[in-house]
CSV table of C-alpha atoms and ligand atoms in Angstrom, one decimal:
chain,number,residue,atom,x,y,z
A,951,MET,CA,66.6,-81.9,-152.1
A,952,CYS,CA,66.9,-84.7,-155.2
A,953,ALA,CA,69.8,-87.2,-154.9
A,954,GLY,CA,72.8,-85.8,-157.2
A,955,VAL,CA,72.0,-82.1,-157.2
A,956,ILE,CA,74.3,-79.6,-157.9
A,957,VAL,CA,73.1,-77.1,-154.8
A,958,PRO,CA,74.5,-73.6,-155.2
A,959,GLU,CA,75.6,-72.1,-151.8
A,960,LEU,CA,73.6,-69.7,-150.4
A,961,VAL,CA,74.6,-66.8,-148.1
A,962,PRO,CA,75.0,-67.8,-145.0
A,963,GLU,CA,71.8,-66.2,-143.3
A,964,LEU,CA,69.9,-68.0,-146.0
A,965,GLN,CA,71.9,-71.4,-145.3
A,966,GLU,CA,70.6,-71.1,-141.7
A,967,LEU,CA,67.4,-70.0,-142.7
A,968,PHE,CA,67.2,-73.2,-145.2
A,969,ASP,CA,68.6,-75.5,-142.7
A,970,GLU,CA,65.6,-74.3,-140.5
A,971,VAL,CA,63.0,-75.1,-143.4
A,972,VAL,CA,64.4,-78.7,-143.5
A,973,ASP,CA,64.8,-79.5,-140.2
A,974,ARG,CA,61.2,-78.2,-139.5
A,975,ASN,CA,59.7,-79.7,-142.7
A,976,ARG,CA,61.5,-83.3,-142.1
A,977,GLY,CA,60.6,-85.7,-145.0
A,978,GLU,CA,59.3,-82.8,-147.7
A,979,ALA,CA,61.6,-83.1,-150.3
A,980,GLU,CA,59.8,-80.8,-153.0
A,981,PHE,CA,59.0,-78.4,-150.3
A,982,HIS,CA,62.9,-78.3,-149.6
A,983,GLN,CA,63.7,-78.1,-153.4
A,984,ALA,CA,61.2,-75.1,-154.1
A,985,ALA,CA,62.3,-72.9,-151.3
A,986,HIS,CA,66.2,-73.4,-152.0
A,987,GLU,CA,65.2,-72.2,-155.9
A,988,VAL,CA,63.6,-68.8,-154.2
A,989,PHE,CA,66.6,-68.8,-151.7
A,990,GLU,CA,69.3,-68.8,-154.3
A,991,SER,CA,67.4,-65.8,-155.8
A,992,LEU,CA,66.9,-63.9,-152.4
A,993,GLY,CA,71.0,-63.5,-151.9
A,994,ARG,CA,71.1,-60.4,-153.9
A,995,VAL,CA,68.2,-58.9,-152.6
A,996,VAL,CA,69.0,-59.1,-149.1
A,997,ALA,CA,72.4,-57.6,-149.9
A,998,LYS,CA,70.6,-54.4,-150.7
A,999,HIS,CA,67.5,-54.7,-148.7
A,1000,PRO,CA,69.1,-56.3,-145.1
A,1001,HIS,CA,65.5,-55.1,-143.8
A,1002,TYR,CA,63.8,-58.3,-145.1
A,1003,LEU,CA,66.6,-60.6,-142.7
A,1004,ASP,CA,66.2,-58.3,-140.0
A,1005,THR,CA,62.2,-58.7,-139.7
A,1006,GLU,CA,62.3,-62.0,-139.8
A,1007,VAL,CA,59.9,-61.8,-143.2
A,1008,ILE,CA,61.3,-64.8,-145.1
A,1009,ARG,CA,61.3,-66.8,-141.6
A,1010,ARG,CA,57.7,-66.1,-141.7
A,1011,LEU,CA,57.2,-66.6,-145.3
A,1012,CYS,CA,58.6,-70.4,-144.9
A,1013,GLU,CA,56.0,-71.2,-142.3
A,1014,PRO,CA,52.2,-71.7,-143.5
A,1015,GLU,CA,49.3,-69.5,-142.1
A,1016,ARG,CA,47.6,-72.5,-141.5
A,1017,GLN,CA,47.5,-76.8,-142.6
A,1018,ILE,CA,44.4,-78.4,-142.5
A,1019,ILE,CA,45.0,-82.4,-142.7
A,1020,PHE,CA,41.7,-84.7,-142.8
A,1021,ARG,CA,40.2,-88.2,-143.2
A,1022,VAL,CA,37.7,-88.5,-146.4
A,1023,PRO,CA,36.2,-91.5,-146.5
A,1024,TRP,CA,33.8,-92.9,-149.4
A,1025,THR,CA,32.1,-95.5,-150.6
A,1026,ASP,CA,33.1,-97.4,-154.0
A,1027,ASP,CA,30.5,-98.7,-156.4
A,1028,ALA,CA,31.0,-102.3,-155.1
A,1029,GLY,CA,29.7,-101.2,-151.6
A,1030,GLN,CA,33.7,-101.6,-150.2
A,1031,VAL,CA,34.6,-98.2,-148.0
A,1032,HIS,CA,37.6,-96.3,-148.9
A,1033,ILE,CA,39.9,-93.9,-146.8
A,1034,ASN,CA,41.8,-91.2,-148.6
A,1035,ARG,CA,43.7,-88.6,-146.7
A,1036,GLY,CA,42.5,-84.5,-147.6
A,1037,PHE,CA,45.3,-81.4,-147.4
A,1038,ARG,CA,44.9,-77.9,-147.6
A,1039,VAL,CA,48.0,-75.8,-147.1
A,1040,GLU,CA,46.6,-72.1,-146.5
A,1041,PHE,CA,50.1,-70.6,-146.8
A,1042,ASN,CA,49.8,-66.9,-147.0
A,1043,SER,CA,47.1,-64.5,-147.2
A,1044,ALA,CA,48.7,-61.1,-147.4
A,1045,LEU,CA,47.7,-60.1,-150.9
A,1046,GLY,CA,44.3,-61.8,-150.7
A,1047,PRO,CA,42.1,-64.5,-150.0
A,1048,PHE,CA,44.3,-68.0,-150.0
A,1049,LYS,CA,44.1,-69.0,-153.5
A,1050,GLY,CA,45.7,-72.1,-155.3
A,1051,GLY,CA,44.1,-75.6,-156.7
A,1052,LEU,CA,43.3,-79.0,-155.6
A,1053,ARG,CA,45.1,-82.2,-157.1
A,1054,PHE,CA,43.9,-85.6,-156.6
A,1055,HIS,CA,47.0,-88.1,-157.4
A,1056,PRO,CA,48.0,-90.9,-155.4
A,1057,SER,CA,51.6,-89.1,-155.0
A,1058,VAL,CA,50.1,-86.0,-153.0
A,1059,TYR,CA,51.4,-86.1,-149.6
A,1060,LEU,CA,52.2,-82.7,-147.4
A,1061,GLY,CA,55.7,-82.0,-149.0
A,1062,ILE,CA,53.7,-81.9,-152.3
A,1063,VAL,CA,51.1,-79.9,-151.4
A,1064,LYS,CA,53.5,-77.1,-149.5
A,1065,PHE,CA,56.0,-76.9,-152.8
A,1066,LEU,CA,53.0,-76.1,-154.4
A,1067,GLY,CA,51.3,-73.6,-152.1
A,1068,PHE,CA,54.7,-72.2,-151.5
A,1069,GLU,CA,55.3,-71.6,-155.2
A,1070,GLN,CA,51.8,-70.3,-155.5
A,1071,ILE,CA,52.4,-67.5,-153.2
A,1072,PHE,CA,55.2,-65.6,-155.2
A,1073,LYS,CA,53.1,-66.8,-158.8
A,1074,ASN,CA,49.9,-65.0,-157.1
A,1075,ALA,CA,51.9,-61.9,-156.2
A,1076,LEU,CA,54.0,-61.9,-159.4
A,1077,THR,CA,49.9,-61.6,-161.4
A,1078,GLY,CA,49.9,-58.2,-159.7
A,1079,LEU,CA,46.1,-59.2,-158.6
A,1080,PRO,CA,44.6,-59.4,-155.2
A,1081,ILE,CA,45.2,-63.0,-154.2
A,1082,GLY,CA,47.2,-64.9,-151.4
A,1083,GLY,CA,48.9,-68.5,-152.0
A,1084,ALA,CA,47.7,-71.6,-150.9
A,1085,LYS,CA,47.3,-75.1,-152.1
A,1086,GLY,CA,45.5,-78.6,-151.4
A,1087,GLY,CA,44.3,-82.3,-152.8
A,1088,SER,CA,44.1,-85.8,-151.7
A,1089,ASP,CA,46.2,-88.7,-152.4
A,1090,PHE,CA,42.7,-90.4,-154.1
A,1091,ASP,CA,43.3,-91.4,-157.6
A,1092,PRO,CA,40.7,-90.4,-160.0
A,1093,LYS,CA,42.1,-92.8,-162.5
A,1094,GLY,CA,39.2,-95.7,-163.7
A,1095,ARG,CA,36.5,-94.6,-161.1
A,1096,SER,CA,33.3,-94.2,-162.3
A,1097,ASP,CA,31.4,-90.9,-162.4
A,1098,GLY,CA,29.4,-92.2,-159.3
A,1099,GLU,CA,32.7,-92.8,-157.3
A,1100,VAL,CA,34.8,-89.5,-158.1
A,1101,MET,CA,31.2,-87.8,-157.1
A,1102,ARG,CA,31.1,-89.5,-153.8
A,1103,PHE,CA,34.7,-88.5,-152.8
A,1104,CYS,CA,33.9,-85.1,-153.8
A,1105,GLN,CA,31.3,-84.8,-151.6
A,1106,SER,CA,33.0,-86.3,-148.7
A,1107,PHE,CA,35.8,-84.1,-149.7
A,1108,MET,CA,33.9,-81.0,-149.4
A,1109,THR,CA,32.3,-82.1,-146.3
A,1110,GLU,CA,35.1,-81.2,-144.3
A,1111,LEU,CA,36.8,-78.5,-146.8
A,1112,TYR,CA,33.8,-76.4,-146.7
A,1113,ARG,CA,34.2,-75.2,-143.2
A,1114,HIS,CA,37.7,-73.5,-143.9
A,1115,ILE,CA,36.9,-71.9,-147.9
A,1116,GLY,CA,34.9,-68.7,-148.4
A,1117,GLU,CA,34.9,-65.9,-151.3
A,1118,TYR,CA,36.9,-64.0,-148.8
A,1119,THR,CA,38.9,-67.0,-146.7
A,1120,ASP,CA,40.1,-69.3,-149.2
A,1121,VAL,CA,39.1,-69.9,-152.7
A,1122,PRO,CA,40.0,-73.4,-154.2
A,1123,ALA,CA,40.6,-74.2,-158.0
A,1124,GLY,CA,41.7,-77.3,-160.1
A,1125,ASP,CA,45.1,-79.1,-160.5
A,1126,ILE,CA,46.1,-82.2,-161.6
A,1127,GLY,CA,43.2,-84.6,-161.2
A,1128,VAL,CA,40.7,-81.9,-160.7
A,1129,GLY,CA,39.0,-80.7,-163.7
A,1130,GLY,CA,35.5,-79.3,-165.0
A,1131,ARG,CA,33.7,-82.3,-163.5
A,1132,GLU,CA,35.2,-82.4,-160.0
A,1133,ILE,CA,35.1,-78.7,-159.6
A,1134,GLY,CA,31.1,-79.4,-160.4
A,1135,TYR,CA,30.7,-82.1,-158.0
A,1136,LEU,CA,32.7,-79.7,-155.1
A,1137,PHE,CA,30.9,-77.0,-155.8
A,1138,GLY,CA,27.2,-78.6,-155.5
A,1139,GLN,CA,28.2,-80.0,-152.1
A,1140,TYR,CA,29.4,-76.9,-150.8
A,1141,LYS,CA,25.8,-74.8,-152.1
A,1142,ARG,CA,24.1,-78.1,-150.5
A,1143,ILE,CA,25.9,-77.7,-146.8
A,1144,THR,CA,26.2,-73.8,-146.8
A,1145,ASN,CA,22.5,-73.0,-148.3
A,1146,ARG,CA,24.7,-70.3,-150.0
A,1147,TYR,CA,25.2,-69.9,-154.0
A,1148,GLU,CA,28.5,-68.3,-153.3
A,1149,SER,CA,30.0,-68.6,-156.7
A,1150,GLY,CA,33.7,-66.7,-155.9
A,1151,VAL,CA,34.1,-70.0,-153.3
A,1152,LEU,CA,35.9,-72.1,-155.7
A,1153,THR,CA,36.8,-71.0,-159.9
A,1154,GLY,CA,37.7,-73.5,-162.8
A,1155,LYS,CA,33.4,-73.5,-162.8
A,1156,GLY,CA,31.3,-74.8,-165.5
A,1157,LEU,CA,30.4,-71.5,-168.1
A,1158,HIS,CA,26.6,-71.9,-167.4
A,1159,TRP,CA,27.2,-71.9,-163.9
A,1160,GLY,CA,29.4,-68.9,-162.8
A,1161,GLY,CA,32.7,-69.8,-164.6
A,1162,SER,CA,35.0,-67.5,-166.6
A,1163,ARG,CA,35.3,-68.1,-170.7
A,1164,VAL,CA,39.0,-68.7,-171.3
A,1165,ARG,CA,39.8,-70.5,-167.6
A,1166,THR,CA,39.6,-73.5,-169.1
A,1167,GLU,CA,42.6,-72.8,-171.9
A,1168,ALA,CA,44.2,-69.8,-169.4
A,1169,THR,CA,47.0,-71.6,-168.1
A,1170,GLY,CA,48.1,-73.5,-171.9
A,1171,TYR,CA,47.5,-70.1,-173.2
A,1172,GLY,CA,49.2,-68.4,-170.9
A,1173,VAL,CA,52.6,-70.1,-171.2
A,1174,VAL,CA,52.3,-69.5,-174.9
A,1175,PHE,CA,51.9,-66.0,-174.3
A,1176,PHE,CA,54.5,-65.9,-172.1
A,1177,VAL,CA,56.7,-67.7,-174.7
A,1178,ARG,CA,55.6,-65.1,-177.5
A,1179,GLU,CA,57.1,-62.4,-175.0
A,1180,MET,CA,60.3,-63.9,-174.8
A,1181,LEU,CA,60.7,-64.3,-178.5
A,1182,ALA,CA,59.4,-61.2,-179.2
A,1183,ALA,CA,62.2,-60.0,-177.2
A,1184,ARG,CA,64.9,-61.6,-179.4
A,1185,GLY,CA,62.9,-60.2,-182.4
A,1186,GLU,CA,61.3,-63.8,-183.2
A,1187,SER,CA,57.8,-65.1,-183.4
A,1188,PHE,CA,56.2,-68.8,-183.1
A,1189,GLU,CA,56.2,-69.3,-187.2
A,1190,GLY,CA,57.7,-72.4,-188.4
A,1191,ARG,CA,58.7,-73.3,-185.0
A,1192,ARG,CA,58.7,-77.5,-183.8
A,1193,VAL,CA,57.7,-77.6,-180.1
A,1194,VAL,CA,57.6,-80.3,-177.6
A,1195,VAL,CA,54.9,-80.3,-175.1
A,1196,SER,CA,54.8,-82.9,-172.3
A,1197,GLY,CA,51.6,-84.3,-170.6
A,1198,SER,CA,48.0,-84.6,-172.7
A,1199,GLY,CA,45.7,-83.2,-169.8
A,1200,ASN,CA,44.5,-79.2,-169.2
A,1201,VAL,CA,47.6,-77.1,-169.7
A,1202,ALA,CA,49.4,-79.7,-172.7
A,1203,VAL,CA,46.1,-79.3,-174.8
A,1204,TYR,CA,45.4,-75.9,-174.5
A,1205,ALA,CA,49.6,-75.2,-175.0
A,1206,ILE,CA,49.1,-77.1,-178.1
A,1207,GLU,CA,46.2,-75.3,-179.4
A,1208,LYS,CA,47.8,-71.8,-178.9
A,1209,VAL,CA,51.1,-73.1,-180.4
A,1210,GLN,CA,49.5,-74.1,-183.3
A,1211,GLU,CA,47.2,-70.9,-183.8
A,1212,LEU,CA,50.6,-68.7,-183.6
A,1213,GLY,CA,52.1,-70.7,-186.5
A,1214,GLY,CA,54.3,-73.1,-184.6
A,1215,ILE,CA,54.3,-77.2,-185.0
A,1216,VAL,CA,53.9,-79.2,-182.0
A,1217,VAL,CA,55.4,-82.7,-183.0
A,1218,ALA,CA,55.0,-84.6,-179.7
A,1219,CYS,CA,53.1,-85.0,-176.4
A,1220,SER,CA,52.8,-87.4,-174.0
A,1221,ASP,CA,50.9,-88.9,-170.9
A,1222,SER,CA,52.1,-91.2,-168.4
A,1223,SER,CA,52.5,-94.0,-169.9
A,1224,GLY,CA,54.7,-92.5,-173.2
A,1225,TYR,CA,54.9,-90.3,-175.8
A,1226,VAL,CA,54.0,-89.8,-179.1
A,1227,PHE,CA,56.0,-88.3,-182.0
A,1228,ASP,CA,53.7,-86.8,-184.9
A,1229,GLU,CA,56.2,-85.3,-187.8
A,1230,ALA,CA,52.9,-83.9,-189.5
A,1231,GLY,CA,52.1,-82.2,-186.4
A,1232,ILE,CA,49.9,-83.3,-183.5
A,1233,ASP,CA,46.1,-83.6,-184.4
A,1234,LEU,CA,44.5,-81.2,-181.8
A,1235,THR,CA,40.9,-82.5,-182.6
A,1236,LEU,CA,41.7,-86.0,-182.1
A,1237,LEU,CA,43.7,-85.9,-179.2
A,1238,LYS,CA,40.7,-83.3,-177.2
A,1239,GLU,CA,38.7,-86.4,-178.7
A,1240,ILE,CA,40.7,-89.2,-177.2
A,1241,LYS,CA,41.8,-87.3,-173.8
A,1242,GLU,CA,38.9,-84.7,-173.0
A,1243,GLU,CA,35.8,-87.2,-173.8
A,1244,ARG,CA,37.1,-90.0,-174.2
A,1245,ARG,CA,39.5,-89.7,-171.2
A,1246,GLY,CA,41.7,-92.2,-172.9
A,1247,ARG,CA,45.1,-92.7,-173.3
A,1248,ILE,CA,48.3,-91.5,-175.9
A,1249,ALA,CA,48.2,-94.8,-177.3
A,1250,ASP,CA,44.5,-94.3,-178.4
A,1251,TYR,CA,46.0,-91.5,-180.5
A,1252,ALA,CA,48.9,-93.5,-182.2
A,1253,ALA,CA,46.8,-96.2,-182.9
A,1254,ALA,CA,44.4,-93.9,-184.9
A,1255,ARG,CA,47.1,-91.9,-186.6
A,1256,ALA,CA,49.2,-94.5,-187.4
A,1257,GLY,CA,50.3,-93.1,-190.7
A,1258,THR,CA,52.0,-90.5,-189.1
A,1259,ALA,CA,52.2,-90.4,-185.5
A,1260,THR,CA,54.9,-93.4,-183.2
A,1261,LEU,CA,54.2,-94.2,-179.9
A,1262,VAL,CA,57.3,-94.3,-177.9
A,1263,THR,CA,56.9,-96.0,-174.2
A,1264,GLY,CA,59.8,-96.2,-172.1
A,1265,GLY,CA,61.8,-93.3,-173.8
A,1266,ARG,CA,62.3,-89.4,-173.0
A,1267,ILE,CA,60.0,-86.9,-174.8
A,1268,TRP,CA,63.0,-84.4,-174.2
A,1269,ASP,CA,65.0,-86.6,-177.3
A,1270,VAL,CA,62.8,-85.2,-179.6
A,1271,PRO,CA,64.6,-82.4,-181.6
A,1272,ALA,CA,62.5,-79.1,-181.0
A,1273,ASP,CA,63.5,-75.5,-180.7
A,1274,ILE,CA,61.0,-74.8,-178.1
A,1275,ALA,CA,60.3,-77.2,-175.0
A,1276,LEU,CA,57.1,-77.1,-173.1
A,1277,PRO,CA,56.9,-79.3,-169.6
A,1278,CYS,CA,53.3,-79.5,-169.0
A,1279,ALA,CA,52.8,-82.5,-166.9
A,1280,THR,CA,54.5,-83.2,-163.8
A,1281,GLN,CA,57.4,-82.0,-161.2
A,1282,ASN,CA,61.0,-83.0,-161.8
A,1283,GLU,CA,60.0,-84.6,-165.5
A,1284,LEU,CA,62.6,-82.8,-167.0
A,1285,GLU,CA,66.0,-84.1,-165.5
A,1286,ALA,CA,69.9,-83.5,-166.4
A,1287,GLN,CA,70.1,-85.7,-169.0
A,1288,ASP,CA,67.2,-84.3,-171.0
A,1289,ALA,CA,68.2,-81.0,-170.7
A,1290,ARG,CA,71.7,-82.2,-172.1
A,1291,ARG,CA,70.0,-83.8,-174.8
A,1292,LEU,CA,67.7,-80.6,-175.4
A,1293,ILE,CA,71.0,-78.4,-175.8
A,1294,ALA,CA,72.5,-80.9,-177.9
A,1295,ASN,CA,69.8,-81.2,-180.5
A,1296,GLY,CA,69.6,-77.0,-180.7
A,1297,CYS,CA,66.7,-76.2,-178.1
A,1298,GLN,CA,66.6,-72.4,-177.6
A,1299,ILE,CA,63.4,-72.1,-174.8
A,1300,VAL,CA,62.3,-74.2,-172.1
A,1301,ALA,CA,59.3,-72.6,-170.5
A,1302,GLU,CA,57.3,-74.9,-167.9
A,1303,GLY,CA,53.7,-75.0,-167.8
A,1304,ALA,CA,53.7,-77.8,-165.0
A,1305,ASN,CA,55.0,-76.5,-161.5
A,1306,MET,CA,58.5,-77.4,-160.7
A,1307,PRO,CA,59.1,-79.5,-163.5
A,1308,THR,CA,62.5,-79.2,-164.3
A,1309,THR,CA,65.4,-80.4,-162.1
A,1310,PRO,CA,67.5,-77.7,-160.2
A,1311,GLU,CA,70.2,-79.1,-162.3
A,1312,ALA,CA,68.9,-79.3,-165.1
A,1313,ILE,CA,68.1,-75.2,-165.1
A,1314,LYS,CA,71.5,-75.2,-164.1
A,1315,LEU,CA,72.8,-76.9,-167.2
A,1316,LEU,CA,69.9,-75.1,-169.6
A,1317,ASN,CA,71.2,-71.9,-168.2
A,1318,ALA,CA,75.0,-72.8,-168.9
A,1319,GLY,CA,74.0,-74.2,-172.4
A,1320,GLY,CA,72.4,-70.8,-173.1
A,1321,VAL,CA,68.8,-71.6,-173.4
A,1322,ALA,CA,66.3,-69.1,-172.2
A,1323,PHE,CA,64.6,-70.9,-169.1
A,1324,ALA,CA,61.0,-69.4,-167.8
A,1325,PRO,CA,60.3,-70.8,-164.2
A,1326,GLY,CA,56.4,-72.1,-164.1
A,1327,LYS,CA,55.8,-69.3,-161.3
A,1328,ALA,CA,56.1,-66.9,-164.2
A,1329,ALA,CA,55.2,-68.6,-167.1
A,1330,ASN,CA,52.1,-71.1,-165.8
A,1331,ALA,CA,50.6,-68.1,-163.8
A,1332,GLY,CA,47.9,-67.5,-166.5
A,1333,GLY,CA,45.7,-70.2,-164.9
A,1334,VAL,CA,45.3,-68.6,-161.6
A,1335,ALA,CA,45.4,-65.4,-162.9
A,1336,THR,CA,42.2,-66.0,-164.9
A,1337,SER,CA,40.8,-67.4,-162.0
A,1338,ALA,CA,40.9,-64.0,-160.3
A,1339,LEU,CA,39.0,-62.6,-163.2
A,1340,GLU,CA,37.1,-65.4,-162.8
A,1341,MET,CA,36.1,-64.3,-159.1
A,1342,GLN,CA,36.1,-60.3,-160.5
A,1343,GLN,CA,33.1,-61.7,-162.4
A,1344,ASN,CA,31.4,-63.3,-160.0
A,1345,ALA,CA,31.5,-60.2,-157.4
A,1346,SER,CA,30.2,-58.1,-159.8
A,1347,ARG,CA,27.8,-60.5,-161.3
A,1348,ASP,CA,29.4,-60.1,-164.6
A,1349,SER,CA,30.1,-62.4,-167.5
A,1350,TRP,CA,32.8,-61.2,-170.1
A,1351,SER,CA,33.5,-62.3,-173.7
A,1352,PHE,CA,35.9,-64.5,-174.9
A,1353,GLU,CA,37.9,-61.8,-176.8
A,1354,HIS,CA,38.1,-59.6,-173.8
A,1355,THR,CA,39.1,-62.0,-171.2
A,1356,GLU,CA,41.8,-63.7,-173.5
A,1357,GLN,CA,43.1,-59.6,-174.1
A,1358,ARG,CA,43.2,-59.4,-170.2
A,1359,LEU,CA,45.1,-63.0,-170.0
A,1360,ALA,CA,47.7,-61.9,-172.8
A,1361,ASP,CA,48.0,-58.5,-171.2
A,1362,ILE,CA,49.0,-59.8,-167.6
A,1363,MET,CA,51.5,-62.7,-169.2
A,1364,ARG,CA,52.8,-59.7,-171.0
A,1365,ASP,CA,53.2,-57.4,-167.7
A,1366,ILE,CA,54.4,-60.9,-165.6
A,1367,HIS,CA,57.3,-61.5,-168.3
A,1368,ASP,CA,58.5,-57.6,-168.4
A,1369,ARG,CA,58.4,-57.8,-164.8
A,1370,CYS,CA,60.6,-60.7,-164.7
A,1371,LEU,CA,63.1,-59.3,-166.8
A,1372,HIS,CA,62.5,-55.2,-165.4
A,1373,THR,CA,63.7,-57.2,-162.1
A,1374,ALA,CA,66.4,-59.1,-163.5
A,1375,ASP,CA,68.3,-56.0,-165.0
A,1376,GLU,CA,67.5,-54.4,-161.5
A,1377,TYR,CA,69.3,-56.6,-159.4
A,1378,GLY,CA,72.3,-57.3,-162.2
A,1379,VAL,CA,70.8,-60.6,-163.6
A,1380,PRO,CA,70.0,-59.7,-166.7
A,1381,GLY,CA,67.9,-62.5,-168.6
A,1382,ASP,CA,67.1,-64.6,-165.7
A,1383,TYR,CA,63.9,-65.1,-165.9
A,1384,VAL,CA,64.1,-67.4,-162.4
A,1385,ALA,CA,66.0,-64.4,-160.4
A,1386,GLY,CA,63.4,-62.1,-161.8
A,1387,ALA,CA,60.1,-63.9,-160.9
A,1388,ASN,CA,61.4,-65.0,-157.6
A,1389,ILE,CA,63.0,-61.5,-156.7
A,1390,ALA,CA,59.6,-59.6,-158.0
A,1391,GLY,CA,57.2,-62.0,-156.4
A,1392,PHE,CA,59.1,-61.8,-153.1
A,1393,THR,CA,59.3,-58.3,-152.8
A,1394,HIS,CA,55.8,-57.7,-153.7
A,1395,VAL,CA,54.1,-60.2,-151.1
A,1396,ALA,CA,57.3,-59.0,-148.2
A,1397,ASP,CA,56.3,-55.5,-148.2
A,1398,ALA,CA,52.8,-56.7,-147.7
A,1399,MET,CA,53.5,-58.5,-145.0
A,1400,LEU,CA,55.9,-55.7,-143.4
A,1401,ALA,CA,53.0,-53.6,-144.0
A,1402,LEU,CA,50.5,-55.6,-141.9
A,1403,GLY,CA,52.8,-55.9,-138.4
A,1404,VAL,CA,53.8,-59.0,-137.3
A,1405,ILE,CA,50.9,-61.2,-138.2
B,1313,NDP,P1,46.1,-83.0,-165.9
B,1313,NDP,O1,45.7,-83.8,-164.7
B,1313,NDP,O2,44.8,-82.6,-167.0
B,1313,NDP,O3,47.3,-83.9,-166.4
B,1313,NDP,C1,48.1,-83.6,-166.4
B,1313,NDP,C2,49.0,-84.5,-167.6
B,1313,NDP,O4,50.6,-84.9,-167.1
B,1313,NDP,C3,48.4,-86.0,-168.1
B,1313,NDP,O5,48.8,-86.1,-169.5
B,1313,NDP,C4,49.0,-87.0,-167.3
B,1313,NDP,O6,49.0,-88.4,-167.9
B,1313,NDP,C5,50.5,-86.4,-167.2
B,1313,NDP,N1,51.4,-86.8,-166.3
B,1313,NDP,C6,51.5,-86.9,-165.3
B,1313,NDP,N2,52.5,-87.4,-164.6
B,1313,NDP,C7,53.3,-87.8,-165.2
B,1313,NDP,C8,54.1,-88.2,-165.7
B,1313,NDP,N3,55.1,-88.8,-164.3
B,1313,NDP,N4,55.2,-88.5,-166.6
B,1313,NDP,C9,54.3,-87.9,-168.0
B,1313,NDP,N5,53.3,-87.4,-167.7
B,1313,NDP,C10,52.9,-87.6,-166.4
B,1313,NDP,O7,46.8,-81.8,-164.9
B,1313,NDP,P2,46.9,-80.0,-165.6
B,1313,NDP,O8,47.0,-80.1,-166.9
B,1313,NDP,O9,45.9,-79.6,-164.8
B,1313,NDP,O10,48.2,-80.0,-164.5
B,1313,NDP,C11,49.7,-80.3,-165.1
B,1313,NDP,C12,50.7,-79.5,-164.6
B,1313,NDP,O11,50.4,-78.0,-164.8
B,1313,NDP,C13,50.9,-79.6,-163.1
B,1313,NDP,O12,52.3,-79.2,-162.7
B,1313,NDP,C14,49.5,-78.5,-162.4
B,1313,NDP,O13,50.2,-78.5,-160.9
B,1313,NDP,C15,50.0,-77.3,-163.4
B,1313,NDP,N6,49.4,-76.3,-163.3
B,1313,NDP,C16,48.1,-76.8,-163.8
B,1313,NDP,C17,47.3,-75.4,-163.8
B,1313,NDP,C18,45.8,-75.4,-164.6
B,1313,NDP,O14,45.7,-74.6,-164.4
B,1313,NDP,N7,45.6,-77.0,-164.6
B,1313,NDP,C19,47.7,-73.7,-163.2
B,1313,NDP,C20,48.8,-74.0,-163.3
B,1313,NDP,C21,49.8,-75.0,-163.1
B,1313,NDP,P3,48.3,-89.5,-167.1
B,1313,NDP,O15,46.9,-88.9,-167.8
B,1313,NDP,O16,48.9,-90.7,-167.9
B,1313,NDP,O17,48.6,-89.3,-165.5
């Protein structure tokens, strides 16, 4: 667990299981954190349904079905050989083929991949679609690498990964550092090695070679659709709301786009070098040009909008007053001090676009401060849900319109929202989206595991 975290007590049987998870997965702090968060919600479930303990289904859930670690050798433009480490953790396939993204970032190690894979099990279950949970990636840093270097890395990565994936086995997608370019190189190498045009083996593909409309926008749009439901449940809307979005990658950019379409004003966004505050509202056309075309920095945005935007380096984006905060960058980026500042500034809703961006201590503070909090496994499920829609289109060799696909996404996000609230009510914690998401996701996948026998 992170240092200084307030750890709520678990019921003794779950504490014992949690201790075992820590012992069997030493040094994997992020995985421990993700498991603890789910276990906190399960006390109510095992009190009502003790068979989940008797059948050891929770213990089984914490052990991945398969973990693959491999060498990824590649050569840079100067002829220098590099070695990275590749990972694929196939966590759970009770509901369907393993499904989850690939992350290319220097911080990637087994503990990060396992936390993401574990979260993915429950997220995918919450979508109601037939997909299991997995995650993968590499400690490769694509930043500053040429297209040729990224291509050679992706080809080498797939030269090992191809033997473990398939449209009925395991279907990777993108995540941090893996966008359309990387998925293209990965798919090209898969096709070449296997001699199969197996579109359903990867999602996040380009539109003219098997991709789905709305997949690029899906995670960001989905978070905003989820928040729209949270607001509607209070009889409110996005109209005129000030919103802060961390990050400026795939999730952040499309969250900003949908907030603006729904009448909200996004006043700040960031990258790992700092944040920009733009009182007039973020100029999305400019941001997209800098981030998606030039692969530039947030400082370039501030320089181009010198009249209205301020660049802040070394500060915290959560200091900017807002009604709604959407952390869309990375894990543990919203800490206790940030939660206190958001509460003091009157923030009413925090919804996670990224995976586990809010520390456990910050979540407790937000709850205590009356801020409605939506966890990533519910709020950012729109990406994987649209990936499953991409798989449906590939399987039927069909291609849906933007409007139809976006409507499917909006319906799925509304269903997830309602399922969280309904489950929270059923288990005596009304309005608790964390408990609702964990319990609804857990019972769905655990029941499927029990039906399949001890496997
Ligand atoms: P991208 O690589 O497209 O963007 C990540 C963004 O976060 C970049 O702007 C990056 O800045 C910023 N960032 C990374 N680390 C930090 C940091 N320490 N402080 C501030 N900013 C930081 O990734 P995605 O947008 O795809 O993913 C973002 C999050 O959303 C991740 O947690 C991912 O797991 C989650 N997610 C993504 C889904 C998807 O469909 N893409 C689906 C569900 C969840 P810089 O460029 O400087 O590194």
